[in-house]
Structure formats: structure tokens, C-alpha cells
Amino acid sequence: MGRVIKFCAISNAGDMNYALKVFDEIPKPDTFIYNTIIRGYLNSGLTKDCIILYSQMLEKEVYPNKFTYPCVIRACCNGNQIMESRQIHAHVFKFGFGEDKFCLNNLIHMYVNFESLDDARRVFDKMLNKDFVSWTTLITGYSKLGFLDDAYQVFESMPERNSASWNAMIAGMLSACTGLGALEQGGWIYEHINKSGIEVDSKLATTIIDMYCKCGCLDKAFEVFNGLKHKGISSWNCMIGGIAMHGQGKAAIELFEEMQIQMVAPDGITFVNLLSACAHRGLIEEGRHYFHLMKQVYGIEPRMEHFGCMVDMLGRAGFLEEARKLIDEMPMSPDAGVLGALLGACKIYGEIELGEEIGKRVIELEPHNSGRYVLLANLYANVGRWDDVARVRKLMNDRGVKKVPGFSVIEMDGVVSEFIAGGRMHPESKDIYAKVDEMLKCIRSVGYIPETDAVLHDIVEEEEKENPLYFHSEKLAIAYGLLKTKPGSIIRISKNLRVCKDCHQASKFISKVFDREIIVRDRNRFHHFKNGECSCKDYW
């Protein structure tokens, strides 16, 4: 009977309903039978039923074993049953499984999932027999939630191991550093790799290169890349893509040519990165050349991403009709990314008729993406069509679409601080806002004039328009950087949205007046501000 239930409840070819009918016929099901049904519920996504059956099991005085709790804990985790999870935690110890590593590892995972890292750490610290899963679950949890200092402290105390699993864990930590722009933490991990003699495989090498590229340190990325004995296609692609993000189109092309000399065959990702490099630098002829080379020489059929890069490149350069023609000739229906690139170009060049047509299509493709509505509304606002602006905003409200709040992060001494526009949650906010005032006063004296077009167009008074610009998240982050770093040191900032015109202009002035290099990574690319200029040459 137990075998029948096991087959029906948890095998791919089973039938959970039949398993439950058999279960109901058993007068005194034992722990194995209960565990099987609980696992079947879990596999079927019926998390509440797992917990209910566990309760019934206790009522029937059928005692759980160490195989019961991993499934019940997972059910709490998957079903977001926070209160129940704490009771299950107590039961793990009550029934004598407080030293079972499988139960405890699942508890750590559960608390990480609930973002209760203090609870996860308490379970971890009390474990007598930690295994690789214990360490990596906690470290990954800290990393993903931005507590990189804690992640690194646990990482440093982890027993030395050199294996594929070890490398995967390190790669996960580096990816978290990449997402947060935490160069200092990523650098510490890389130093640890070197000191420990850990073998750097192709995947880990690519992750290290990606981290340095996306944290704004191309020199270190090149150092790692050039030090590789064997460069796989992923390493070449990562380096070319990193250079492209920094707006160094010619350098990306040179590296691609070197790749060809080394007889490394490019793939579709290579050409996405190469075309992106051309788009960021306005290299139109080169972009057209490589788009055709991809098809004619390497036999790689363009995918949606390639068309998106080409439309972006042509649109930014003002070749709107050519971009529109390319979209019409695509062998597949354009997605929101491709159409959105053309919509952005229409906004730049004030092409209202084409922009309106494309904007409506993009909104229907991505009805919950607030950026699409805002772009179309701003396109209307630029030509004074305020009724249409109001209509777009009403559509947003009717659909419950909220504008994504912008935020910027900056890393200081291994701690990542996050700023939102106008936010005052930072413990040093009083000093930060005073620095912003000083900063803006200084750059006004040398010619800075706020770009009020960057603010919503239905705010009429110029003074009211300027006020929100003062406290954009990147200005707060830059002010904090000026306060906390030594004169002459680089300020590195990551932003979740595209840098607005005003902050771009202000950053150029700040870099000159305060004699600082400011590196800002926005949603699309890097901006290196130095001596009053930006690496993008105002082409972004």
C-alpha cells in the first residue's frame, strides 16, 4: 500500500487524487505514509495542505521523523507562511532534530527566503555540523539582500574548499557585488581567490571580468582577461560587452578583430555586444558592417536583440526612417524593446507622428511598464499636447501602473548605501543635504543651469521645477561621496534608471569644480565624468 501511495503521490506518472483516496482507506497510516502525502502536496504546489496534514499527523499521535521537516519547512517557505514557520522551527527542536543538518539547512533557507537574516544566522551559528549547503545558503542570502560585509565575513571563515561547488558559490557572491556596484567587496573576493590558490575556471573568470566591468573598473577587468591562459568565447564576449557599456566603441571593435585573429568563432552574443558598442558611440557605418557580417560571413541569423541594437543605433543617430524600415522587414514581430528604442529616438528628435504610433504599440505590449507611458507623455508634452498627456496619465492610473522610483547606491568601506530622490532616511542626511546645497551653489557660480525639461512638464513654475532636481538620488549619492572620501579619489555610483539630463549636466560641473572623477552606471551604460566632460560626449 505504501508503494502505491508513493508512486501516485510523488512520481511524474502518478495521480495525487488516487493517492489521497488510498490514503483515506488506510486505518492507521504511519509516518512514512504521512511523509509521502506531504511531499506529494508539496510537489503539487499545495503548500497549505502540507501544513494542515502535518497538524493532523500530530493530532493522530503519529510522530514525525527527520524526513518530515524538510518538506514541511519548504511548504512554509513556498507558501510564505511566516507564523507557521516559527512554530515548525520550534517543533524541529521539540521532537529532537535540532542537530539534523538537513532540517537546519532548510530552516536557514526558509529564513533567508523571508529576509529574516538574523534568524537565519542564529540557526547557522548553533549548527555543530555545518556542510557546504549551510555556508552557501547564508552567504548567498546576505549577498542577494545587499549585506555584503556580512557575506564576506562568513565567507572568510568558511573552510577552504576547491571544487566546482565552491566556485559556483564564489560566482554567486561576485554576481551580487556586480548587481550592487560593490567594487570594494568584489575586489576582496578576488584577492581571496588569488591568495587561496583557487582554480579559476572559465565560468568564474567570466564572472570576475563581468564584476570589474560593471563596477566601473575596466583596467582590472583587462588584467584578469589578459591573464587567462585559455580564453573561452564567454570571456571574449564579456570583455567586449564590458567595453561597450563604457562607451568605448573603437576599443570593442579592436578586441573583436583580435578575437578573429585568435581564431575564436563569434556567436550571437558577440554581435549583440559589438552592435551595442556601435550604438553607444554612434558608429553607424561600423554597425551596419557588422550586422551584415554576422549574417553573410558567420551565418548567424539576427535575433530580436540584434534588431534592437540596430534600431537603437540608427534611431539615436537620427536615421528614423531607416530604423522604421528595419523594423518593418524583421522576420518576427518586434517586441517592446525594439519599438521602445525607436520611441526613445522619436522623443529625442521630436518626431511626434511616428512616436505616437510606436508609443501606443509599446504600451499595449508592456501595459505595466511605467517608463513607456512616461516617454509617450513627455513626447506629447514637448509639443504642448496637454490633453494627450492627461489621457496617458489617466490610462496609467486606470491600469494601476506606478512609476518606478529611482535610486542610486554607493559603496563606502564595504557598506552599500542607497539613496532615493528626496529621501531622508540616511543617518547622515542632514550633512548630505547641506553638501548638496554647497555643491549646487558652487556649480551655479561657474555656469550650471538646471535642465528643467527633465521634470514633469505639467509643473508650471520654474522654481517648482528646479526643486525636485536638487534632490535626485545621484546628487545625494555624489554629495555623500564628497563627504566621505579623500580629495582626488574616484566616486562610483550605480543607478537603477537612466541618468536624466540635469544630473548628467550637474555631474560634469561637479567633476570639474571639485576635481573628482565620478563614474556613474545607469540602466544603459557607464558615464565617466572628469574635468567637466563625460566619456559619452553627451551621446547617450
XYZ file of C-alpha atoms in Angstrom:
540
model
C 0.000 0.000 0.000
C 2.843 2.359 0.870
C 4.485 1.747 -2.505
C 1.235 2.546 -4.328
C 0.843 5.828 -2.445
C 4.493 6.718 -3.034
C 4.160 6.096 -6.780
C 0.892 8.023 -7.102
C 1.881 10.932 -4.866
C 5.422 11.775 -5.976
C 6.224 10.158 -9.328
C 5.849 12.055 -12.598
C 3.391 9.460 -13.851
C 1.413 9.382 -10.607
C -2.068 10.576 -9.661
C -2.315 12.603 -6.445
C -6.080 12.280 -6.257
C -5.813 8.491 -6.378
C -3.064 8.587 -3.744
C -5.407 10.530 -1.438
C -8.218 8.006 -1.971
C -5.875 5.171 -0.997
C -4.625 7.206 1.966
C -8.189 7.690 3.245
C -8.700 3.915 3.229
C -5.730 3.208 5.499
C -6.933 2.885 9.116
C -3.630 3.813 10.790
C -1.194 5.441 8.368
C 2.377 5.546 9.688
C 4.999 8.303 9.459
C 6.240 7.072 6.072
C 2.721 7.360 4.587
C 2.185 10.849 6.018
C 5.588 11.984 4.748
C 4.766 10.688 1.280
C 1.457 12.573 1.076
C 3.067 15.749 2.476
C 5.743 15.508 -0.194
C 3.092 14.917 -2.835
C 1.228 18.051 -1.739
C 4.499 19.998 -1.868
C 5.286 18.781 -5.387
C 1.777 19.797 -6.445
C 2.188 23.303 -5.027
C -0.440 22.694 -2.308
C 1.602 24.212 0.483
C -1.263 24.879 2.904
C -2.382 21.256 2.599
C 1.139 20.183 3.636
C 0.880 22.142 6.868
C -2.712 21.020 7.563
C -1.765 17.361 7.072
C 1.252 17.808 9.343
C -1.089 19.144 12.053
C -3.450 16.198 11.554
C -0.484 13.866 11.815
C 0.360 15.229 15.272
C -3.288 15.052 16.357
C -3.265 11.352 15.460
C -0.140 10.955 17.616
C 1.944 9.901 14.642
C 5.394 11.270 15.360
C 7.420 12.973 12.638
C 10.943 11.953 11.704
C 13.846 13.793 10.079
C 12.305 13.305 6.625
C 9.093 15.097 7.649
C 10.524 18.527 8.325
C 12.393 19.398 5.122
C 9.110 19.133 3.197
C 7.046 20.986 5.810
C 9.657 23.750 6.056
C 9.723 24.072 2.265
C 5.940 24.307 2.293
C 6.115 27.207 4.783
C 8.758 28.836 2.626
C 6.958 28.427 -0.700
C 3.613 29.439 0.777
C 5.026 32.448 2.648
C 3.641 31.027 5.900
C 5.745 33.096 8.290
C 3.866 32.469 11.551
C 3.558 28.742 10.881
C 7.259 28.561 10.016
C 8.278 29.694 13.508
C 6.094 27.003 15.050
C 7.672 24.397 12.784
C 11.102 25.673 13.830
C 10.134 25.034 17.475
C 8.873 21.558 16.588
C 12.170 20.637 14.956
C 13.849 21.041 18.349
C 10.909 19.721 20.370
C 10.973 16.394 18.534
C 14.736 16.017 18.780
C 16.010 17.084 15.359
C 17.883 20.188 16.490
C 21.180 18.718 15.287
C 19.966 17.309 11.978
C 21.759 19.269 9.258
C 19.073 18.650 6.629
C 16.379 20.158 8.837
C 18.617 23.052 9.885
C 19.745 23.815 6.331
C 16.116 24.052 5.323
C 15.442 26.411 8.231
C 18.318 28.654 7.106
C 16.934 28.650 3.562
C 13.449 29.446 4.872
C 14.589 32.449 6.927
C 16.705 33.744 4.045
C 13.629 33.463 1.833
C 11.675 35.526 4.397
C 14.595 38.013 4.511
C 14.940 37.283 8.249
C 18.720 37.120 8.128
C 19.199 37.458 11.887
C 17.091 34.318 12.401
C 18.981 32.522 9.631
C 22.278 33.469 11.282
C 21.111 32.216 14.697
C 20.272 28.805 13.230
C 23.588 28.755 11.387
C 25.672 29.702 14.437
C 24.129 26.936 16.552
C 24.848 24.219 13.978
C 27.537 21.775 15.096
C 27.992 20.090 11.720
C 27.830 22.730 9.015
C 28.165 21.483 5.469
C 28.678 23.270 2.164
C 24.936 23.932 1.819
C 24.845 25.638 5.235
C 27.634 28.049 4.330
C 26.486 28.847 0.823
C 22.823 29.361 1.770
C 23.699 32.001 4.359
C 26.396 33.662 2.248
C 24.127 33.805 -0.800
C 21.305 35.217 1.334
C 23.488 38.010 2.682
C 24.809 38.739 -0.801
C 21.474 38.881 -2.596
C 19.968 41.178 0.020
C 22.902 43.564 -0.131
C 24.612 42.719 3.185
C 27.939 42.189 1.503
C 30.032 42.916 4.566
C 28.283 40.123 6.491
C 28.537 37.820 3.479
C 32.264 38.431 3.249
C 32.811 37.840 6.974
C 31.069 34.460 6.774
C 32.897 33.726 3.533
C 36.284 34.379 5.182
C 35.543 31.919 7.998
C 34.417 29.172 5.617
C 36.701 26.103 5.455
C 38.909 26.071 2.376
C 37.497 24.039 -0.457
C 38.410 23.986 -4.102
C 35.615 22.455 -6.115
C 33.030 23.255 -8.747
C 30.501 23.940 -5.984
C 32.932 26.294 -4.246
C 33.463 28.189 -7.492
C 29.705 28.415 -8.037
C 29.262 29.942 -4.567
C 32.009 32.498 -5.184
C 30.490 33.312 -8.578
C 27.164 33.956 -6.823
C 28.804 36.375 -4.389
C 30.579 38.191 -7.210
C 27.293 38.474 -9.108
C 25.722 40.104 -6.049
C 28.619 42.582 -5.919
C 28.065 43.249 -9.612
C 24.376 43.994 -9.157
C 25.089 46.454 -6.350
C 28.163 48.020 -7.927
C 30.175 46.952 -4.862
C 33.699 47.110 -6.291
C 35.469 47.003 -2.938
C 33.716 43.823 -1.829
C 34.227 42.212 -5.225
C 37.912 43.112 -5.091
C 38.259 41.488 -1.665
C 36.758 38.280 -3.004
C 39.097 38.313 -6.000
C 42.099 38.805 -3.694
C 40.913 35.857 -1.618
C 40.711 33.729 -4.774
C 44.311 34.602 -5.632
C 45.648 34.037 -2.103
C 43.819 30.719 -1.732
C 45.105 29.333 -4.997
C 41.582 28.525 -6.128
C 41.488 27.267 -9.692
C 39.649 29.824 -11.794
C 37.541 28.011 -14.369
C 36.006 29.673 -17.415
C 32.709 30.454 -15.679
C 34.359 32.013 -12.627
C 36.775 34.010 -14.802
C 33.868 35.437 -16.776
C 32.079 36.382 -13.558
C 35.190 38.208 -12.277
C 35.583 40.112 -15.561
C 31.889 40.976 -15.540
C 32.127 42.227 -11.951
C 35.022 44.560 -12.695
C 33.404 45.824 -15.912
C 30.051 46.532 -14.275
C 31.644 48.077 -11.186
C 33.386 50.601 -13.422
C 36.943 49.251 -13.289
C 37.921 48.329 -16.851
C 41.646 48.232 -16.088
C 41.188 45.376 -13.609
C 38.824 43.589 -15.991
C 41.508 43.711 -18.698
C 44.102 42.500 -16.199
C 42.027 39.413 -15.408
C 41.142 38.863 -19.076
C 44.736 39.147 -20.282
C 45.912 36.825 -17.508
C 43.714 33.953 -18.656
C 45.677 31.061 -20.153
C 42.698 29.890 -22.165
C 40.085 32.417 -23.204
C 36.708 30.867 -23.970
C 34.009 32.529 -26.029
C 32.231 33.667 -22.828
C 35.348 35.560 -21.671
C 35.709 37.338 -25.026
C 32.015 38.202 -25.057
C 32.097 39.511 -21.503
C 35.095 41.744 -22.179
C 33.655 43.128 -25.425
C 30.325 43.740 -23.689
C 32.045 45.464 -20.779
C 33.937 47.799 -23.086
C 30.689 48.542 -24.929
C 28.962 49.539 -21.668
C 31.699 52.064 -21.042
C 31.120 53.666 -24.440
C 34.487 52.647 -25.896
C 33.183 51.563 -29.277
C 36.508 51.604 -31.135
C 38.176 49.534 -28.406
C 35.340 46.968 -28.566
C 35.847 46.673 -32.329
C 39.611 46.262 -31.880
C 39.065 43.452 -29.364
C 36.648 41.756 -31.760
C 39.270 41.913 -34.521
C 41.815 40.401 -32.113
C 39.314 37.657 -31.352
C 39.144 36.850 -35.060
C 42.947 36.755 -35.301
C 42.973 34.266 -32.419
C 40.579 32.101 -34.483
C 37.800 32.231 -31.863
C 34.487 31.951 -33.686
C 31.988 34.626 -32.568
C 28.417 33.748 -31.656
C 25.173 35.696 -31.425
C 26.102 37.221 -28.060
C 29.356 38.543 -29.519
C 27.437 40.518 -32.120
C 24.896 41.822 -29.612
C 27.799 43.294 -27.640
C 29.524 44.587 -30.752
C 26.398 46.258 -32.122
C 25.688 47.707 -28.684
C 29.189 49.230 -28.698
C 28.462 50.849 -32.062
C 25.119 52.170 -30.804
C 26.633 53.750 -27.679
C 29.281 55.544 -29.704
C 27.289 56.439 -32.821
C 29.429 54.252 -35.095
C 26.791 53.905 -37.786
C 28.849 52.578 -40.698
C 30.639 50.097 -38.463
C 27.319 48.914 -37.034
C 25.857 48.348 -40.492
C 29.026 46.486 -41.499
C 28.966 44.075 -38.550
C 25.238 43.486 -38.852
C 25.760 42.254 -42.414
C 28.992 40.408 -41.493
C 27.107 38.439 -38.884
C 24.704 37.066 -41.483
C 26.844 36.846 -44.608
C 30.154 35.574 -43.184
C 29.244 33.754 -39.976
C 25.755 32.583 -40.914
C 24.234 33.884 -37.684
C 20.614 34.837 -38.146
C 19.754 38.077 -36.324
C 17.610 37.647 -33.227
C 15.414 40.215 -31.520
C 18.380 41.597 -29.548
C 20.373 42.297 -32.723
C 17.483 44.176 -34.297
C 17.054 46.095 -31.053
C 20.697 47.222 -31.129
C 20.408 48.306 -34.757
C 17.183 50.253 -34.191
C 18.733 51.890 -31.135
C 21.869 52.810 -33.096
C 20.014 54.197 -36.088
C 17.398 55.985 -34.003
C 19.887 57.774 -31.766
C 21.762 58.986 -34.845
C 18.566 60.372 -36.382
C 18.063 57.719 -39.072
C 14.441 57.234 -38.044
C 13.134 56.115 -41.424
C 15.891 53.527 -41.787
C 15.125 52.269 -38.290
C 11.421 52.085 -39.119
C 12.178 50.223 -42.372
C 14.344 47.724 -40.492
C 11.502 47.030 -38.054
C 9.057 46.502 -40.924
C 11.451 43.991 -42.537
C 12.084 41.950 -39.388
C 11.213 38.252 -39.798
C 9.482 38.311 -36.404
C 7.113 40.734 -34.694
C 9.097 43.423 -32.881
C 8.974 43.282 -29.118
C 8.669 46.211 -26.716
C 12.453 46.592 -26.517
C 12.824 47.147 -30.266
C 9.862 49.508 -30.504
C 10.903 51.264 -27.304
C 14.284 52.094 -28.846
C 12.531 53.814 -31.742
C 10.136 55.601 -29.378
C 13.103 56.975 -27.450
C 14.605 58.263 -30.701
C 11.315 59.924 -31.631
C 11.396 61.699 -28.244
C 14.946 62.954 -28.921
C 14.120 64.291 -32.384
C 10.552 65.442 -31.694
C 9.063 63.071 -34.283
C 5.525 63.240 -32.937
C 3.575 61.347 -35.605
C 5.808 58.277 -35.693
C 6.379 58.472 -31.932
C 2.659 58.462 -31.207
C 2.113 55.394 -33.370
C 5.025 53.476 -31.853
C 4.217 54.641 -28.334
C 0.708 53.213 -28.450
C 2.040 49.878 -29.708
C 4.686 49.702 -26.976
C 2.172 50.438 -24.229
C -0.066 47.617 -25.376
C 2.895 45.237 -25.489
C 4.016 46.232 -21.982
C 0.931 47.634 -20.239
C 2.580 47.537 -16.803
C 5.849 49.253 -17.725
C 5.573 52.808 -16.417
C 8.527 54.011 -18.497
C 6.594 53.507 -21.739
C 3.742 55.755 -20.589
C 6.111 58.429 -19.291
C 8.036 58.515 -22.574
C 4.864 58.931 -24.634
C 3.507 61.580 -22.228
C 6.764 63.527 -22.474
C 6.637 63.283 -26.260
C 3.178 64.904 -26.189
C 4.323 67.466 -23.615
C 7.209 68.593 -25.813
C 4.713 69.808 -28.414
C 2.173 71.154 -25.911
C -0.489 68.445 -26.371
C -1.571 68.580 -22.742
C -4.887 66.805 -23.266
C -2.969 63.803 -24.609
C -0.568 63.992 -21.671
C -3.541 63.857 -19.306
C -5.045 60.955 -21.263
C -1.838 58.899 -20.977
C -1.626 59.562 -17.258
C -5.264 58.645 -16.778
C -4.597 55.372 -18.600
C -1.723 54.714 -16.209
C -3.941 55.381 -13.201
C -6.797 53.269 -14.553
C -4.416 50.345 -15.033
C -2.773 50.832 -11.647
C 0.649 51.455 -13.178
C 3.062 53.162 -10.803
C 6.197 54.996 -11.827
C 9.336 53.078 -10.804
C 11.161 55.099 -8.115
C 14.731 55.941 -8.951
C 17.528 55.071 -6.547
C 21.302 55.293 -6.511
C 23.787 53.254 -4.483
C 27.338 53.989 -3.420
C 29.789 51.693 -1.615
C 31.902 53.037 1.262
C 34.255 50.800 3.260
C 32.371 47.702 2.188
C 28.960 49.143 3.101
C 26.459 49.890 0.340
C 24.262 52.968 0.948
C 21.093 53.522 -1.050
C 19.522 56.907 -1.810
C 16.122 57.753 -3.261
C 15.076 61.154 -4.602
C 14.251 63.429 -1.682
C 14.875 60.640 0.820
C 15.990 61.470 4.348
C 16.333 58.004 5.870
C 20.128 58.028 5.863
C 21.537 58.706 9.366
C 23.741 61.485 7.935
C 21.005 63.050 5.795
C 21.396 66.488 7.417
C 25.062 66.679 6.410
C 24.318 65.199 2.984
C 21.668 67.820 2.179
C 23.974 70.578 3.390
C 26.618 69.227 1.000
C 24.093 69.191 -1.840
C 23.352 72.874 -1.207
C 27.072 73.683 -1.194
C 27.624 71.566 -4.312
C 24.871 73.259 -6.312
C 25.887 76.728 -5.150
C 29.438 76.101 -6.379
C 28.457 74.787 -9.806
C 25.886 77.559 -10.349
C 28.696 80.063 -9.921
C 30.503 78.564 -12.934
C 27.526 78.350 -15.277
C 25.326 75.419 -14.263
C 21.671 75.989 -15.177
C 19.148 73.279 -14.175
C 17.684 71.273 -17.078
C 14.058 71.712 -16.037
C 12.802 69.817 -19.088
C 13.803 66.689 -17.195
C 10.927 67.232 -14.754
C 7.251 66.516 -15.434
C 6.037 69.115 -17.911
C 2.781 69.953 -16.177
C 4.626 71.726 -13.305
C 4.494 75.299 -14.467
C 6.672 77.411 -12.185
C 10.397 77.255 -12.938
C 11.234 77.412 -9.221
C 8.981 74.410 -8.593
C 10.584 72.574 -11.488
C 14.065 73.109 -10.111
C 13.302 71.932 -6.573
C 12.908 68.174 -7.313
C 16.094 68.220 -9.407
C 18.160 69.316 -6.419
C 17.485 66.079 -4.620
C 17.664 63.402 -7.337
C 19.194 60.228 -5.949
C 22.519 60.501 -7.804
C 23.070 64.047 -6.489
C 22.567 62.754 -2.935
C 24.969 59.871 -3.600
C 27.587 62.200 -5.093
C 27.266 64.554 -2.102
C 27.754 61.594 0.238
C 30.791 60.546 -1.773
C 32.290 64.023 -1.498
C 31.697 63.978 2.254
C 33.172 60.549 2.947
C 36.083 60.110 0.512
C 39.502 61.695 0.314
C 40.112 64.539 -2.165
C 41.071 63.209 -5.571
C 39.579 59.734 -5.090
C 37.069 58.326 -7.575
C 33.359 58.362 -6.697
C 31.475 55.341 -8.088
C 27.676 55.250 -8.217
C 25.098 52.822 -9.621
C 21.578 53.927 -10.597
C 18.580 51.780 -11.491
C 17.206 54.221 -14.087
C 18.693 56.213 -16.930
C 20.560 59.337 -15.817
C 18.439 62.430 -16.501
C 19.765 65.390 -18.490
C 20.050 67.618 -15.467
C 22.020 65.161 -13.328
C 24.258 64.459 -16.313
C 24.938 68.177 -16.731
C 25.393 68.728 -12.999
C 27.831 65.796 -12.721
C 30.044 67.311 -15.396
C 30.240 70.592 -13.482
C 30.815 68.833 -10.149
C 33.688 66.780 -11.584
C 35.428 69.994 -12.628
C 34.688 72.226 -9.632
C 35.558 69.550 -7.039
C 38.343 67.976 -9.126
C 36.887 64.479 -8.933
C 36.321 61.641 -11.344
C 32.735 60.445 -10.979
C 31.737 57.126 -12.526
C 28.005 56.527 -12.820
C 26.494 53.275 -14.040
C 22.894 53.817 -15.122
C 20.404 51.369 -16.606
C 22.001 51.530 -20.070
C 25.695 52.306 -19.742
C 28.562 53.956 -17.863
C 29.313 57.660 -17.672
C 32.832 58.739 -16.696
C 32.731 62.388 -15.610
C 36.118 64.119 -15.458
C 37.336 67.704 -15.869
C 33.852 68.878 -16.800
C 33.306 66.329 -19.552
C 31.628 62.937 -19.870
C 33.015 59.908 -21.668
C 29.742 59.621 -23.609
C 30.358 63.031 -25.222
C 26.707 63.817 -24.422
C 25.633 60.991 -26.730
C 23.569 58.615 -24.662
